[in-house]
Amino acid sequence: MTAHDVEYIEILTSDLEATCAYFTSAFGFRARARGTAAGLEGVLLEQGAVRLVVAAGPAAAGHLAAHGDGVVDIAFACTDPVAVRDEAVAAGGRALIGPAPETLVVSGFGTVRHTLVRREPGAPAVLPAGWDWSGLGPSAPAGSAPAPALAALDHVAVCLEAGTLHDVVRYYLDGFGFEQFYSEYVAVGEQAMDSIVVRSPSARITFTVIEPDVSRKPGQIDEFLVRNGGGGVQHLAFLVEEIVPAVLEFEARGVEFLRTPATYYDALAERIPSLEAVIADLRKTNVLADRDEWGHLLQLFTRSPFERRTLFFELIQRQGAQGFGSANIRALYEAVERARAVTA
């Protein structure tokens, strides 16, 4: 029994309206429903297949003080939620109390949980349980141009405390039927990290799981763990069809992206000759490039919109590429290191 899709992702925030405005005005999400739960007010946002529940209120105060704004629930769509719950518990997970009697919830990593939703593959998603939802009209101003489409949630990047990586990966393999895609040790300068990618058999749930090497100097993974009060979701990666026009449009709408040194593009034609014709466009938009045996991958990371910088986002375009090569992971690490240098 396996989880086959991400049903929705719940984000707790200290400022509901500002966070919703970021997603709707800048990223083009639409508010589909507004709801209340025990001590929370929330908004269900949708863009393509990506669904977010953004929530705030007194019930979130303790979590926000300890961990800052960020992901608290990655809900999984399952054909048989009871069987998935039982497998997760057998693999070492904990059954948690859900927001409604019929809701099944299990522990994940750090303070992130997984609500298990009954939905067959290909069936339409339903409103999250445990909320008193009311409908909303379109959230975009009348006559406004649509944002570039976010085709899907490509992956979730997870940062863990040192020494926990392999136990967490084993939990997802045994408890949810995930498969290990690859593992790699990546050293950048005087810092290093271990990473393992796991994904569901459907390939619609992908976690890039990372822990720092504490024998090396502390870096951005260590800093995230301090800001976040432990392990958690570092970023969400959104798949787009054409990243260059998407970046230009999202920047015009207010999304701030990390900047890439000009020297990166000076060497790009030699590193990936097949991209020579588009290097000028990549340079203009700060987009990073990687390749594997199947094709190219283009990506760019946002600055975090949250005060404690506990969550940010990525745009990713796959031109045949299927995996996450070492250059891709290193690009993420180096991109965040550049942001650290700017804000230090």
Tab-separated table of C-alpha atoms in Angstrom:
chain	number	residue	atom	x	y	z
A	1	MET	CA	0.000	0.000	0.000
A	2	THR	CA	1.458	3.370	-1.016
A	3	ALA	CA	0.703	7.084	-1.081
A	4	HIS	CA	0.382	8.136	-4.727
A	5	ASP	CA	0.113	11.958	-4.769
A	6	VAL	CA	0.404	15.136	-2.713
A	7	GLU	CA	-3.175	16.110	-1.880
A	8	TYR	CA	-2.285	19.500	-0.410
A	9	ILE	CA	0.403	21.227	1.646
A	10	GLU	CA	-0.515	23.174	4.782
A	11	ILE	CA	1.583	26.221	5.672
A	12	LEU	CA	1.289	28.044	8.992
A	13	THR	CA	2.004	31.774	8.841
A	14	SER	CA	2.061	34.728	11.184
A	15	ASP	CA	0.301	36.963	8.617
A	16	LEU	CA	-2.482	35.212	6.726
A	17	GLU	CA	-3.406	38.065	4.406
A	18	ALA	CA	0.177	38.948	3.463
A	19	THR	CA	1.099	35.325	2.763
A	20	CYS	CA	-2.054	34.750	0.700
A	21	ALA	CA	-1.324	37.946	-1.233
A	22	TYR	CA	2.184	36.658	-2.000
A	23	PHE	CA	0.810	33.462	-3.479
A	24	THR	CA	-2.125	35.049	-5.320
A	25	SER	CA	-0.642	38.325	-6.578
A	26	ALA	CA	2.922	37.190	-7.168
A	27	PHE	CA	2.595	33.490	-7.999
A	28	GLY	CA	-0.897	33.535	-9.491
A	29	PHE	CA	-2.643	31.111	-7.141
A	30	ARG	CA	-6.430	31.396	-6.867
A	31	ALA	CA	-8.242	31.375	-3.539
A	32	ARG	CA	-10.837	28.602	-3.818
A	33	ALA	CA	-12.219	28.555	-0.273
A	34	ARG	CA	-11.839	30.221	3.103
A	35	GLY	CA	-12.359	28.189	6.239
A	36	THR	CA	-12.080	27.969	9.983
A	37	ALA	CA	-10.885	25.166	12.223
A	38	ALA	CA	-10.066	24.948	15.932
A	39	GLY	CA	-8.163	28.182	16.569
A	40	LEU	CA	-7.251	28.650	12.919
A	41	GLU	CA	-8.407	30.604	9.887
A	42	GLY	CA	-7.280	29.245	6.541
A	43	VAL	CA	-7.435	29.773	2.785
A	44	LEU	CA	-7.260	27.000	0.191
A	45	LEU	CA	-5.127	28.153	-2.739
A	46	GLU	CA	-4.813	26.366	-6.080
A	47	GLN	CA	-2.688	26.668	-9.188
A	48	GLY	CA	-2.902	23.770	-11.597
A	49	ALA	CA	-2.275	20.609	-9.605
A	50	VAL	CA	-0.641	22.494	-6.713
A	51	ARG	CA	-2.883	23.012	-3.661
A	52	LEU	CA	-1.868	24.950	-0.546
A	53	VAL	CA	-3.741	25.530	2.698
A	54	VAL	CA	-2.377	28.717	4.284
A	55	ALA	CA	-3.447	29.092	7.914
A	56	ALA	CA	-2.986	31.417	10.893
A	57	GLY	CA	-4.526	31.962	14.301
A	58	PRO	CA	-4.076	31.360	18.028
A	59	ALA	CA	-3.619	27.605	17.538
A	60	ALA	CA	-0.543	28.331	15.392
A	61	ALA	CA	1.192	30.620	17.911
A	62	GLY	CA	3.302	27.969	19.631
A	63	HIS	CA	4.509	26.435	16.374
A	64	LEU	CA	5.327	29.827	14.846
A	65	ALA	CA	7.315	30.895	17.904
A	66	ALA	CA	9.355	27.691	17.851
A	67	HIS	CA	9.729	27.139	14.108
A	68	GLY	CA	8.636	30.215	12.150
A	69	ASP	CA	6.409	30.281	9.069
A	70	GLY	CA	6.510	26.996	7.199
A	71	VAL	CA	5.064	23.658	6.191
A	72	VAL	CA	3.311	21.609	8.886
A	73	ASP	CA	1.394	19.059	6.795
A	74	ILE	CA	2.088	17.318	3.484
A	75	ALA	CA	-1.175	15.477	2.890
A	76	PHE	CA	-0.953	12.279	0.854
A	77	ALA	CA	-3.632	10.912	-1.474
A	78	CYS	CA	-4.040	7.172	-0.890
A	79	THR	CA	-6.257	4.458	-2.311
A	80	ASP	CA	-6.418	2.871	1.164
A	81	PRO	CA	-5.535	5.391	3.920
A	82	VAL	CA	-6.083	2.859	6.718
A	83	ALA	CA	-3.552	0.452	5.216
A	84	VAL	CA	-1.044	3.275	4.689
A	85	ARG	CA	-1.544	4.419	8.291
A	86	ASP	CA	-0.949	0.905	9.553
A	87	GLU	CA	2.203	0.493	7.452
A	88	ALA	CA	3.548	3.865	8.633
A	89	VAL	CA	2.969	2.964	12.278
A	90	ALA	CA	4.586	-0.446	11.754
A	91	ALA	CA	7.600	1.354	10.272
A	92	GLY	CA	8.004	3.473	13.400
A	93	GLY	CA	5.614	6.360	12.762
A	94	ARG	CA	3.038	7.692	15.209
A	95	ALA	CA	-0.699	7.881	14.624
A	96	LEU	CA	-1.763	11.460	15.415
A	97	ILE	CA	-5.108	13.012	16.300
A	98	GLY	CA	-6.632	14.564	13.201
A	99	PRO	CA	-8.850	17.657	12.883
A	100	ALA	CA	-11.922	15.496	12.270
A	101	PRO	CA	-12.907	12.025	13.600
A	102	GLU	CA	-12.646	10.435	10.164
A	103	THR	CA	-9.223	11.964	9.390
A	104	LEU	CA	-6.137	9.743	9.523
A	105	VAL	CA	-2.855	11.502	10.336
A	106	VAL	CA	0.656	10.117	10.878
A	107	SER	CA	3.973	11.645	11.813
A	108	GLY	CA	6.497	12.577	9.146
A	109	PHE	CA	9.842	14.307	9.812
A	110	GLY	CA	10.527	17.053	12.342
A	111	THR	CA	7.150	18.612	13.133
A	112	VAL	CA	5.738	17.845	9.678
A	113	ARG	CA	2.816	15.411	9.602
A	114	HIS	CA	0.952	13.588	6.833
A	115	THR	CA	-2.823	13.641	6.587
A	116	LEU	CA	-3.931	10.573	4.623
A	117	VAL	CA	-6.759	11.313	2.194
A	118	ARG	CA	-8.773	8.664	0.387
A	119	ARG	CA	-8.564	9.407	-3.348
A	120	GLU	CA	-8.055	7.144	-6.332
A	121	PRO	CA	-5.372	8.111	-8.879
A	122	GLY	CA	-6.850	10.491	-11.427
A	123	ALA	CA	-9.894	11.374	-9.305
A	124	PRO	CA	-10.479	15.072	-8.507
A	125	ALA	CA	-9.209	16.440	-5.209
A	126	VAL	CA	-11.659	17.283	-2.443
A	127	LEU	CA	-11.741	20.003	0.217
A	128	PRO	CA	-9.458	19.184	3.174
A	129	ALA	CA	-11.350	17.651	6.089
A	130	GLY	CA	-11.619	19.287	9.496
A	131	TRP	CA	-12.364	22.788	8.161
A	132	ASP	CA	-15.629	24.678	7.862
A	133	TRP	CA	-15.167	25.883	4.278
A	134	SER	CA	-17.010	28.603	2.377
A	135	GLY	CA	-16.539	29.376	-1.298
A	136	LEU	CA	-14.698	32.379	-2.698
A	137	GLY	CA	-14.779	34.049	-6.081
A	138	PRO	CA	-11.682	34.555	-8.244
A	139	SER	CA	-8.966	36.288	-6.235
A	140	ALA	CA	-7.221	38.014	-9.142
A	141	PRO	CA	-8.337	41.562	-10.049
A	142	ALA	CA	-10.724	41.743	-12.983
A	143	GLY	CA	-8.853	42.016	-16.260
A	144	SER	CA	-5.492	40.992	-14.791
A	145	ALA	CA	-3.279	38.778	-16.909
A	146	PRO	CA	-2.930	35.170	-15.731
A	147	ALA	CA	0.379	34.138	-14.173
A	148	PRO	CA	2.568	31.495	-15.817
A	149	ALA	CA	1.251	28.053	-14.962
A	150	LEU	CA	2.803	25.987	-12.234
A	151	ALA	CA	2.325	22.582	-13.817
A	152	ALA	CA	2.981	20.497	-10.714
A	153	LEU	CA	4.864	20.189	-7.452
A	154	ASP	CA	8.171	18.813	-8.718
A	155	HIS	CA	9.715	18.008	-5.344
A	156	VAL	CA	9.922	18.913	-1.669
A	157	ALA	CA	13.363	19.677	-0.195
A	158	VAL	CA	13.727	18.457	3.395
A	159	CYS	CA	16.551	19.429	5.764
A	160	LEU	CA	17.215	17.148	8.736
A	161	GLU	CA	19.422	17.219	11.794
A	162	ALA	CA	22.699	15.337	11.404
A	163	GLY	CA	22.495	11.628	12.063
A	164	THR	CA	18.795	11.243	11.207
A	165	LEU	CA	18.875	11.016	7.400
A	166	HIS	CA	18.968	7.242	6.993
A	167	ASP	CA	16.305	6.566	9.628
A	168	VAL	CA	13.928	9.052	7.990
A	169	VAL	CA	14.557	7.624	4.519
A	170	ARG	CA	13.938	4.094	5.797
A	171	TYR	CA	10.641	5.281	7.300
A	172	TYR	CA	9.404	6.505	3.914
A	173	LEU	CA	10.569	3.375	2.135
A	174	ASP	CA	8.940	1.001	4.622
A	175	GLY	CA	5.993	3.095	5.774
A	176	PHE	CA	4.787	4.645	2.515
A	177	GLY	CA	6.192	2.378	-0.182
A	178	PHE	CA	8.572	5.017	-1.539
A	179	GLU	CA	11.638	4.066	-3.564
A	180	GLN	CA	15.156	5.408	-3.215
A	181	PHE	CA	16.079	7.269	-6.376
A	182	TYR	CA	19.718	8.013	-5.571
A	183	SER	CA	22.082	9.096	-2.805
A	184	GLU	CA	25.062	11.393	-2.909
A	185	TYR	CA	27.597	13.155	-0.708
A	186	VAL	CA	28.150	16.729	-1.864
A	187	ALA	CA	31.036	18.922	-0.685
A	188	VAL	CA	31.074	22.640	-1.449
A	189	GLY	CA	34.067	24.525	-0.115
A	190	GLU	CA	34.510	23.741	3.571
A	191	GLN	CA	30.921	22.539	3.953
A	192	ALA	CA	29.280	19.276	2.960
A	193	MET	CA	26.031	17.377	3.140
A	194	ASP	CA	24.565	13.951	2.532
A	195	SER	CA	21.462	13.725	0.347
A	196	ILE	CA	19.022	10.988	-0.627
A	197	VAL	CA	16.071	11.359	-2.998
A	198	VAL	CA	12.996	9.208	-2.369
A	199	ARG	CA	9.829	9.128	-4.424
A	200	SER	CA	6.529	7.308	-4.632
A	201	PRO	CA	6.081	4.571	-7.269
A	202	SER	CA	3.721	6.976	-9.062
A	203	ALA	CA	6.621	9.497	-9.224
A	204	ARG	CA	4.176	12.202	-8.085
A	205	ILE	CA	5.716	12.562	-4.610
A	206	THR	CA	9.428	13.314	-4.488
A	207	PHE	CA	11.433	14.273	-1.399
A	208	THR	CA	15.030	15.455	-1.588
A	209	VAL	CA	16.265	14.716	1.931
A	210	ILE	CA	19.444	16.406	3.201
A	211	GLU	CA	21.523	16.418	6.383
A	212	PRO	CA	24.730	18.384	7.097
A	213	ASP	CA	28.119	16.789	7.633
A	214	VAL	CA	28.976	18.063	11.123
A	215	SER	CA	32.634	17.122	10.661
A	216	ARG	CA	32.862	20.050	8.224
A	217	LYS	CA	32.238	23.759	8.855
A	218	PRO	CA	28.604	24.791	9.494
A	219	GLY	CA	26.729	26.096	6.444
A	220	GLN	CA	23.284	26.940	5.195
A	221	ILE	CA	21.748	23.602	6.216
A	222	ASP	CA	22.896	24.163	9.791
A	223	GLU	CA	21.540	27.711	9.705
A	224	PHE	CA	18.171	26.507	8.456
A	225	LEU	CA	17.981	23.983	11.281
A	226	VAL	CA	18.616	26.766	13.811
A	227	ARG	CA	16.072	29.149	12.252
A	228	ASN	CA	13.518	26.358	11.915
A	229	GLY	CA	14.066	24.881	15.365
A	230	GLY	CA	14.927	21.494	13.872
A	231	GLY	CA	14.231	19.558	10.704
A	232	GLY	CA	11.597	20.656	8.225
A	233	VAL	CA	10.760	21.676	4.662
A	234	GLN	CA	13.361	24.040	3.253
A	235	HIS	CA	11.699	24.688	-0.099
A	236	LEU	CA	8.961	23.645	-2.504
A	237	ALA	CA	9.888	23.247	-6.187
A	238	PHE	CA	7.262	24.129	-8.786
A	239	LEU	CA	7.486	22.682	-12.294
A	240	VAL	CA	7.046	25.136	-15.209
A	241	GLU	CA	7.053	24.548	-18.955
A	242	GLU	CA	9.235	27.541	-19.912
A	243	ILE	CA	11.323	28.970	-17.100
A	244	VAL	CA	12.775	32.090	-18.767
A	245	PRO	CA	9.445	33.796	-19.541
A	246	ALA	CA	8.075	32.505	-16.230
A	247	VAL	CA	10.886	34.189	-14.279
A	248	LEU	CA	10.399	37.466	-16.122
A	249	GLU	CA	6.661	37.457	-15.456
A	250	PHE	CA	6.951	36.386	-11.824
A	251	GLU	CA	9.577	39.084	-11.194
A	252	ALA	CA	7.204	41.660	-12.665
A	253	ARG	CA	4.540	40.387	-10.274
A	254	GLY	CA	6.814	40.792	-7.236
A	255	VAL	CA	8.646	37.477	-6.735
A	256	GLU	CA	12.287	38.035	-5.716
A	257	PHE	CA	14.797	35.515	-7.033
A	258	LEU	CA	18.411	34.868	-6.068
A	259	ARG	CA	21.098	36.406	-8.245
A	260	THR	CA	23.771	34.367	-10.020
A	261	PRO	CA	27.375	35.598	-10.516
A	262	ALA	CA	28.199	36.537	-14.115
A	263	THR	CA	31.175	34.176	-14.032
A	264	TYR	CA	28.747	31.241	-13.808
A	265	TYR	CA	27.568	31.946	-17.369
A	266	ASP	CA	31.070	32.613	-18.666
A	267	ALA	CA	31.823	28.924	-18.091
A	268	LEU	CA	28.386	27.518	-18.929
A	269	ALA	CA	28.950	27.109	-22.677
A	270	GLU	CA	31.991	24.936	-21.986
A	271	ARG	CA	30.208	22.932	-19.287
A	272	ILE	CA	27.009	22.376	-21.330
A	273	PRO	CA	27.750	23.217	-25.006
A	274	SER	CA	24.218	22.341	-26.134
A	275	LEU	CA	22.872	25.361	-24.200
A	276	GLU	CA	25.123	27.910	-25.895
A	277	ALA	CA	22.256	29.416	-27.919
A	278	VAL	CA	20.200	30.265	-24.809
A	279	ILE	CA	22.945	31.334	-22.397
A	280	ALA	CA	22.123	35.016	-22.923
A	281	ASP	CA	18.533	34.375	-21.810
A	282	LEU	CA	19.692	32.345	-18.822
A	283	ARG	CA	22.130	35.095	-17.827
A	284	LYS	CA	19.407	37.742	-18.079
A	285	THR	CA	17.140	35.801	-15.749
A	286	ASN	CA	19.813	34.265	-13.450
A	287	VAL	CA	18.572	30.761	-14.317
A	288	LEU	CA	20.891	27.860	-13.419
A	289	ALA	CA	21.430	24.853	-15.685
A	290	ASP	CA	22.268	21.191	-15.194
A	291	ARG	CA	22.145	18.062	-17.326
A	292	ASP	CA	21.948	14.319	-16.940
A	293	GLU	CA	21.933	11.437	-19.385
A	294	TRP	CA	18.320	12.202	-20.392
A	295	GLY	CA	18.496	15.953	-20.986
A	296	HIS	CA	18.699	19.395	-19.413
A	297	LEU	CA	17.284	20.874	-16.241
A	298	LEU	CA	16.857	24.619	-15.631
A	299	GLN	CA	16.140	26.056	-12.177
A	300	LEU	CA	15.994	29.212	-10.098
A	301	PHE	CA	15.352	29.815	-6.391
A	302	THR	CA	13.359	32.590	-4.754
A	303	ARG	CA	14.257	34.628	-1.736
A	304	SER	CA	12.167	33.628	1.235
A	305	PRO	CA	9.167	35.931	1.782
A	306	PHE	CA	9.194	35.097	5.515
A	307	GLU	CA	11.022	36.990	8.255
A	308	ARG	CA	12.912	33.977	9.617
A	309	ARG	CA	13.657	32.675	6.094
A	310	THR	CA	12.302	29.247	7.008
A	311	LEU	CA	10.773	28.475	3.608
A	312	PHE	CA	11.468	29.465	0.012
A	313	PHE	CA	10.514	28.243	-3.454
A	314	GLU	CA	12.032	27.031	-6.707
A	315	LEU	CA	11.037	27.120	-10.352
A	316	ILE	CA	12.234	24.143	-12.361
A	317	GLN	CA	11.987	23.246	-16.050
A	318	ARG	CA	12.825	19.752	-17.212
A	319	GLN	CA	14.019	19.374	-20.801
A	320	GLY	CA	14.120	15.599	-20.644
A	321	ALA	CA	16.109	15.468	-17.400
A	322	GLN	CA	14.715	12.959	-14.932
A	323	GLY	CA	16.972	13.161	-11.913
A	324	PHE	CA	18.889	15.481	-9.600
A	325	GLY	CA	22.593	15.338	-10.464
A	326	SER	CA	25.371	16.533	-8.205
A	327	ALA	CA	25.598	19.831	-10.078
A	328	ASN	CA	21.913	20.383	-9.376
A	329	ILE	CA	22.301	19.866	-5.633
A	330	ARG	CA	25.460	21.944	-5.618
A	331	ALA	CA	23.611	24.726	-7.458
A	332	LEU	CA	21.015	24.798	-4.678
A	333	TYR	CA	23.698	24.875	-2.007
A	334	GLU	CA	25.676	27.611	-3.725
A	335	ALA	CA	22.558	29.669	-4.492
A	336	VAL	CA	21.625	29.754	-0.823
A	337	GLU	CA	25.218	30.505	0.153
A	338	ARG	CA	25.058	33.580	-2.082
A	339	ALA	CA	21.891	34.690	-0.289
A	340	ARG	CA	23.606	34.188	3.086
A	341	ALA	CA	26.498	36.382	1.989
A	342	VAL	CA	24.128	39.166	0.932
A	343	THR	CA	22.108	39.128	4.170
A	344	ALA	CA	25.002	38.479	6.571
